[in-house]
């Protein structure tokens, strides 16, 4: 049986915690000590974040959440005990705490975690910057899903649409009144789960140009992240459900 590890940052003895009142409070639950240390160090370098605790078992997370009151819980998908049950317990005991699921591989379980209340799903092989970006988006109420997983989410929406009838509402306007043709091309490729590099290769444009298009799409649609942009496009029928 794996040894349980729980650590809560002591408010009185942790100087950084005292200096960062109001910042994003992050807790990590993962059996990999090296990965926990990596995230802890990355979070500690950020001026708008503070690391408040860590543990290695799913059952310990709700208890630790009540002690340290995190804004965001980074949780490995394969911790002992059911991830879905843990996500539910967190939502009931500390509803202010958002959950970001991390996994070392693409897993169809992503849909179940999102249904259970998780606000994000990433693969562990991402760069630290992308994980930190996800933390900020989720802490502000957004959703952040790894591009590889986006295809699963979109396919599930399509499946539900075919099963339950047309779930989309009439768009308030045509996409042509909001986006350029190139921006719409980028949005369609985003809905297929393609990341910036794949989009740049598909459209024969630079990755920097793709990033600029994505930023403009998010601004014009008044959304916080790629996931919300794709879901809005599906809702309005701009991305066909096929």
CSV table of C-alpha atoms in Angstrom, one decimal:
chain,number,residue,atom,x,y,z
A,1,UNK,CA,0.0,0.0,0.0
A,2,UNK,CA,1.4,3.4,-1.0
A,3,UNK,CA,2.3,5.7,1.9
A,4,UNK,CA,0.0,8.7,2.2
A,5,UNK,CA,1.6,12.2,2.0
A,6,UNK,CA,-0.3,15.3,3.1
A,7,UNK,CA,1.2,18.7,3.5
A,8,UNK,CA,-0.5,22.0,4.2
A,9,UNK,CA,1.4,25.2,4.1
A,10,UNK,CA,1.5,26.9,7.5
A,11,UNK,CA,0.2,30.5,7.2
A,12,UNK,CA,2.3,31.7,10.0
A,13,UNK,CA,5.6,30.3,8.8
A,14,UNK,CA,5.3,30.7,5.1
A,15,UNK,CA,6.3,34.3,4.2
A,16,UNK,CA,5.2,34.1,0.6
A,17,UNK,CA,1.7,33.2,1.7
A,18,UNK,CA,1.5,36.3,3.8
A,19,UNK,CA,2.6,38.5,0.9
A,20,UNK,CA,0.1,37.0,-1.6
A,21,UNK,CA,-3.3,37.5,0.0
A,22,UNK,CA,-6.0,37.3,-2.6
A,23,UNK,CA,-3.9,35.4,-5.2
A,24,UNK,CA,-4.7,32.0,-6.7
A,25,UNK,CA,-4.3,29.3,-4.1
A,26,UNK,CA,-3.1,26.1,-5.6
A,27,UNK,CA,-3.2,22.5,-4.2
A,28,UNK,CA,-1.7,19.5,-5.9
A,29,UNK,CA,-2.6,15.9,-5.5
A,30,UNK,CA,-0.3,13.5,-7.2
A,31,UNK,CA,1.7,10.3,-6.3
A,32,UNK,CA,4.7,11.4,-8.3
A,33,UNK,CA,6.9,13.4,-5.9
A,34,UNK,CA,9.0,14.7,-8.7
A,35,UNK,CA,6.0,16.1,-10.6
A,36,UNK,CA,4.6,17.6,-7.4
A,37,UNK,CA,7.9,19.4,-6.8
A,38,UNK,CA,8.0,20.6,-10.3
A,39,UNK,CA,4.5,22.2,-10.1
A,40,UNK,CA,5.2,23.5,-6.6
A,41,UNK,CA,8.3,25.3,-7.8
A,42,UNK,CA,6.6,26.7,-10.9
A,43,UNK,CA,3.6,28.0,-8.9
A,44,UNK,CA,6.0,29.5,-6.3
A,45,UNK,CA,7.7,31.6,-8.9
A,46,UNK,CA,4.5,33.3,-10.0
A,47,UNK,CA,3.5,36.6,-8.4
A,48,UNK,CA,-0.2,35.9,-8.7
A,49,UNK,CA,-0.2,32.4,-7.2
A,50,UNK,CA,0.6,30.7,-3.9
A,51,UNK,CA,1.1,27.0,-3.2
A,52,UNK,CA,-1.0,25.9,-0.2
A,53,UNK,CA,-0.7,22.1,0.1
A,54,UNK,CA,-0.1,18.7,-1.5
A,55,UNK,CA,-1.2,15.1,-1.0
A,56,UNK,CA,-0.9,11.7,-2.7
A,57,UNK,CA,-4.3,10.1,-2.2
A,58,UNK,CA,-7.7,10.9,-3.5
A,59,UNK,CA,-9.4,10.5,-0.2
A,60,UNK,CA,-7.2,13.1,1.4
A,61,UNK,CA,-8.1,15.9,-1.1
A,62,UNK,CA,-11.5,17.0,0.3
A,63,UNK,CA,-10.1,17.0,3.9
A,64,UNK,CA,-7.1,19.1,2.8
A,65,UNK,CA,-9.3,21.4,0.8
A,66,UNK,CA,-11.3,22.3,3.9
A,67,UNK,CA,-8.1,23.0,5.7
A,68,UNK,CA,-6.3,25.3,3.2
A,69,UNK,CA,-9.3,26.5,1.0
A,70,UNK,CA,-7.6,26.4,-2.4
A,71,UNK,CA,-9.0,28.1,-5.5
A,72,UNK,CA,-7.7,25.3,-7.7
A,73,UNK,CA,-6.9,21.7,-7.2
A,74,UNK,CA,-4.5,20.0,-9.6
A,75,UNK,CA,-5.3,16.3,-9.5
A,76,UNK,CA,-3.8,13.3,-11.2
A,77,UNK,CA,-6.5,11.2,-12.9
A,78,UNK,CA,-5.2,7.9,-11.5
A,79,UNK,CA,-5.0,8.6,-7.8
A,80,UNK,CA,-6.2,5.8,-5.5
A,81,UNK,CA,-10.0,6.1,-5.1
A,82,UNK,CA,-12.5,7.2,-7.8
A,83,UNK,CA,-11.6,10.6,-9.4
A,84,UNK,CA,-15.3,11.2,-10.1
A,85,UNK,CA,-16.3,10.8,-6.5
A,86,UNK,CA,-13.5,13.0,-5.4
A,87,UNK,CA,-14.5,15.8,-7.8
A,88,UNK,CA,-18.0,15.5,-6.5
A,89,UNK,CA,-16.9,15.7,-2.9
A,90,UNK,CA,-14.8,18.8,-3.6
A,91,UNK,CA,-17.8,20.5,-5.2
A,92,UNK,CA,-19.9,19.8,-2.2
A,93,UNK,CA,-17.4,20.6,0.6
A,94,UNK,CA,-15.5,23.5,-1.0
A,95,UNK,CA,-17.4,24.7,-4.0
A,96,UNK,CA,-15.0,27.6,-4.5
A,97,UNK,CA,-12.3,25.1,-5.5
A,98,UNK,CA,-12.0,24.4,-9.2
A,99,UNK,CA,-10.5,21.1,-10.4
A,100,UNK,CA,-7.8,20.7,-13.1
A,101,UNK,CA,-7.3,17.0,-14.0
A,102,UNK,CA,-3.8,16.0,-15.3
A,103,UNK,CA,-3.0,12.7,-17.0
A,104,UNK,CA,0.1,11.2,-18.6
A,105,UNK,CA,-2.0,10.0,-21.6
A,106,UNK,CA,-5.0,10.7,-23.8
A,107,UNK,CA,-7.9,9.0,-22.0
A,108,UNK,CA,-11.7,8.8,-22.9
A,109,UNK,CA,-12.3,9.3,-19.2
A,110,UNK,CA,-11.9,13.0,-19.9
A,111,UNK,CA,-15.6,13.4,-20.7
A,112,UNK,CA,-16.7,11.8,-17.4
A,113,UNK,CA,-14.4,14.1,-15.4
A,114,UNK,CA,-15.8,17.2,-17.1
A,115,UNK,CA,-19.4,16.0,-16.5
A,116,UNK,CA,-18.5,15.5,-12.8
A,117,UNK,CA,-17.4,19.1,-12.5
A,118,UNK,CA,-13.8,19.3,-13.5
A,119,UNK,CA,-12.9,22.6,-15.2
A,120,UNK,CA,-9.9,21.4,-17.1
A,121,UNK,CA,-8.0,18.4,-18.4
A,122,UNK,CA,-4.4,18.5,-19.5
A,123,UNK,CA,-1.6,16.1,-20.4
A,124,UNK,CA,1.4,16.1,-18.1
A,125,UNK,CA,3.9,16.5,-20.9
A,126,UNK,CA,2.9,20.1,-21.5
A,127,UNK,CA,5.3,22.9,-20.7
A,128,UNK,CA,5.0,24.6,-17.4
A,129,UNK,CA,3.8,27.8,-19.0
A,130,UNK,CA,0.8,26.1,-20.5
A,131,UNK,CA,-0.1,24.6,-17.1
A,132,UNK,CA,0.2,28.0,-15.4
A,133,UNK,CA,-2.0,29.5,-18.2
A,134,UNK,CA,-4.6,26.8,-17.5
A,135,UNK,CA,-4.5,27.6,-13.8
A,136,UNK,CA,-5.3,31.3,-14.5
A,137,UNK,CA,-8.1,30.6,-16.9
A,138,UNK,CA,-9.8,28.1,-14.6
A,139,UNK,CA,-9.4,30.3,-11.5
A,140,UNK,CA,-11.2,33.1,-13.4
A,141,UNK,CA,-14.1,30.8,-14.2
A,142,UNK,CA,-13.0,29.4,-17.5
A,143,UNK,CA,-12.5,25.9,-18.9
A,144,UNK,CA,-9.2,24.7,-20.3
A,145,UNK,CA,-8.9,21.4,-22.2
A,146,UNK,CA,-5.9,20.0,-23.9
A,147,UNK,CA,-6.2,20.3,-27.7
A,148,UNK,CA,-5.9,16.6,-28.2
A,149,UNK,CA,-9.0,16.2,-25.9
A,150,UNK,CA,-11.0,18.8,-27.7
A,151,UNK,CA,-12.0,16.3,-30.4
A,152,UNK,CA,-13.6,14.0,-27.8
A,153,UNK,CA,-15.6,16.9,-26.4
A,154,UNK,CA,-16.9,18.1,-29.8
A,155,UNK,CA,-17.7,14.5,-30.9
A,156,UNK,CA,-19.7,14.1,-27.7
A,157,UNK,CA,-21.7,17.2,-28.4
A,158,UNK,CA,-22.4,15.9,-31.9
A,159,UNK,CA,-23.5,12.6,-30.5
A,160,UNK,CA,-25.9,14.3,-28.1
A,161,UNK,CA,-27.2,16.5,-30.8
A,162,UNK,CA,-28.0,13.5,-33.0
A,163,UNK,CA,-29.6,11.6,-30.1
A,164,UNK,CA,-31.7,14.5,-28.6
A,165,UNK,CA,-32.4,16.6,-31.7
A,166,UNK,CA,-31.0,20.0,-32.6
A,167,UNK,CA,-29.5,21.4,-29.5
A,168,UNK,CA,-28.2,24.6,-31.2
A,169,UNK,CA,-30.0,27.9,-31.0
A,170,UNK,CA,-30.3,30.3,-33.9
A,171,UNK,CA,-27.2,32.4,-34.1
A,172,UNK,CA,-27.7,36.1,-33.4
A,173,UNK,CA,-25.8,36.8,-36.6
A,174,UNK,CA,-23.8,35.1,-39.3
A,175,UNK,CA,-20.1,34.3,-38.5
A,176,UNK,CA,-19.3,36.5,-41.5
A,177,UNK,CA,-20.5,39.5,-39.4
A,178,UNK,CA,-18.0,38.7,-36.7
A,179,UNK,CA,-15.0,36.8,-38.1
A,180,UNK,CA,-12.9,37.0,-41.2
A,181,UNK,CA,-12.8,34.0,-43.5
A,182,UNK,CA,-9.3,33.1,-42.2
A,183,UNK,CA,-10.4,33.3,-38.6
A,184,UNK,CA,-13.3,31.0,-39.3
A,185,UNK,CA,-10.9,28.5,-40.9
A,186,UNK,CA,-8.8,28.6,-37.7
A,187,UNK,CA,-11.9,28.2,-35.5
A,188,UNK,CA,-13.0,25.2,-37.5
A,189,UNK,CA,-9.6,23.6,-37.1
A,190,UNK,CA,-9.7,24.4,-33.4
A,191,UNK,CA,-13.0,22.4,-33.2
A,192,UNK,CA,-11.2,19.4,-34.6
A,193,UNK,CA,-8.8,19.5,-31.6
A,194,UNK,CA,-5.8,20.9,-33.6
A,195,UNK,CA,-3.2,22.9,-31.7
A,196,UNK,CA,-1.5,26.0,-33.1
A,197,UNK,CA,1.3,24.1,-34.8
A,198,UNK,CA,-1.1,21.7,-36.5
A,199,UNK,CA,-3.2,24.7,-37.7
A,200,UNK,CA,-0.1,26.5,-39.0
A,201,UNK,CA,0.9,23.4,-41.0
A,202,UNK,CA,-2.6,22.9,-42.3
A,203,UNK,CA,-3.0,26.5,-43.5
A,204,UNK,CA,0.6,27.1,-44.5
A,205,UNK,CA,1.0,30.1,-42.2
A,206,UNK,CA,3.3,30.7,-39.3
A,207,UNK,CA,2.5,29.6,-35.7
A,208,UNK,CA,2.8,33.2,-34.6
A,209,UNK,CA,0.1,34.2,-37.2
A,210,UNK,CA,-2.1,31.4,-35.8
A,211,UNK,CA,-1.7,32.7,-32.3
A,212,UNK,CA,-2.7,36.2,-33.5
A,213,UNK,CA,-5.8,34.8,-35.2
A,214,UNK,CA,-6.8,32.8,-32.0
A,215,UNK,CA,-6.4,36.0,-29.9
A,216,UNK,CA,-8.7,37.9,-32.3
A,217,UNK,CA,-11.3,35.1,-32.3
A,218,UNK,CA,-11.4,35.0,-28.5
A,219,UNK,CA,-11.7,38.8,-28.3
A,220,UNK,CA,-14.5,39.0,-31.0
A,221,UNK,CA,-16.5,36.2,-29.4
A,222,UNK,CA,-15.9,37.6,-25.9
A,223,UNK,CA,-14.7,34.3,-24.5
A,224,UNK,CA,-11.8,33.4,-22.3
A,225,UNK,CA,-10.3,30.4,-24.0
A,226,UNK,CA,-10.4,28.1,-27.0
A,227,UNK,CA,-12.8,25.6,-25.5
A,228,UNK,CA,-15.4,28.3,-24.9
A,229,UNK,CA,-14.9,29.6,-28.5
A,230,UNK,CA,-15.5,26.2,-30.0
A,231,UNK,CA,-18.6,25.5,-27.8
A,232,UNK,CA,-20.1,28.9,-28.8
A,233,UNK,CA,-19.5,28.2,-32.5
A,234,UNK,CA,-21.2,24.8,-32.1
A,235,UNK,CA,-24.1,26.5,-30.2
A,236,UNK,CA,-24.6,29.0,-33.0
A,237,UNK,CA,-24.2,26.4,-35.7
A,238,UNK,CA,-21.1,28.0,-37.2
A,239,UNK,CA,-19.3,24.6,-36.8
A,240,UNK,CA,-21.5,22.0,-38.4
A,241,UNK,CA,-22.5,19.0,-36.3
A,242,UNK,CA,-21.7,16.1,-38.6
